[in-house]
PDB file of C-alpha atoms in Angstrom:
ATOM      1  CA  UNK M   4      87.537 129.227  84.981  1.00 62.00           C
ATOM      2  CA  UNK M   5      88.812 131.760  82.454  1.00 75.00           C
ATOM      3  CA  UNK M   6      86.907 133.007  79.403  1.00 74.00           C
ATOM      4  CA  UNK M   7      89.222 130.921  77.229  1.00 71.00           C
ATOM      5  CA  UNK M   8      88.512 127.866  79.356  1.00 70.00           C
ATOM      6  CA  UNK M   9      84.772 128.438  79.011  1.00 71.00           C
ATOM      7  CA  UNK M  10      85.054 128.744  75.217  1.00 65.00           C
ATOM      8  CA  UNK M  11      86.867 125.410  74.994  1.00 63.00           C
ATOM      9  CA  UNK M  12      84.352 123.847  77.380  1.00 66.00           C
ATOM     10  CA  UNK M  13      81.357 125.126  75.383  1.00 63.00           C
ATOM     11  CA  UNK M  14      82.583 123.844  72.008  1.00 59.00           C
ATOM     12  CA  UNK M  15      83.858 120.663  73.661  1.00 59.00           C
ATOM     13  CA  UNK M  16      83.967 118.113  70.844  1.00 51.00           C
ATOM     14  CA  UNK M  17      85.333 120.510  68.234  1.00 61.00           C
ATOM     15  CA  UNK M  18      88.663 121.405  69.824  1.00 67.00           C
ATOM     16  CA  UNK M  19      89.862 123.362  66.784  1.00 76.00           C
ATOM     17  CA  UNK M  20      86.848 125.693  66.886  1.00 73.00           C
ATOM     18  CA  UNK M  21      87.164 125.865  70.664  1.00 69.00           C
ATOM     19  CA  UNK M  22      90.813 126.869  70.417  1.00 75.00           C
ATOM     20  CA  UNK M  23      90.103 129.499  67.771  1.00 78.00           C
ATOM     21  CA  UNK M  24      87.264 130.939  69.835  1.00 74.00           C
ATOM     22  CA  UNK M  25      89.340 130.885  73.012  1.00 75.00           C
ATOM     23  CA  UNK M  26      92.182 132.645  71.222  1.00 81.00           C
ATOM     24  CA  UNK M  27      89.773 135.290  69.922  1.00 82.00           C
ATOM     25  CA  UNK M  28      88.225 135.867  73.343  1.00 78.00           C
ATOM     26  CA  UNK M  29      91.682 136.112  74.871  1.00 77.00           C
ATOM     27  CA  UNK M  30      92.589 138.930  72.448  1.00 75.00           C
ATOM     28  CA  UNK M  31      89.527 141.037  73.343  1.00 69.00           C
TER      29      UNK M  31
END
């Protein structure tokens, strides 16, 4: 599982926040 995958998994129900967080983590 990638960091982006984990971010989406953690936020779960709020996919928009999960996507934004995953995108941010992916840029780091």
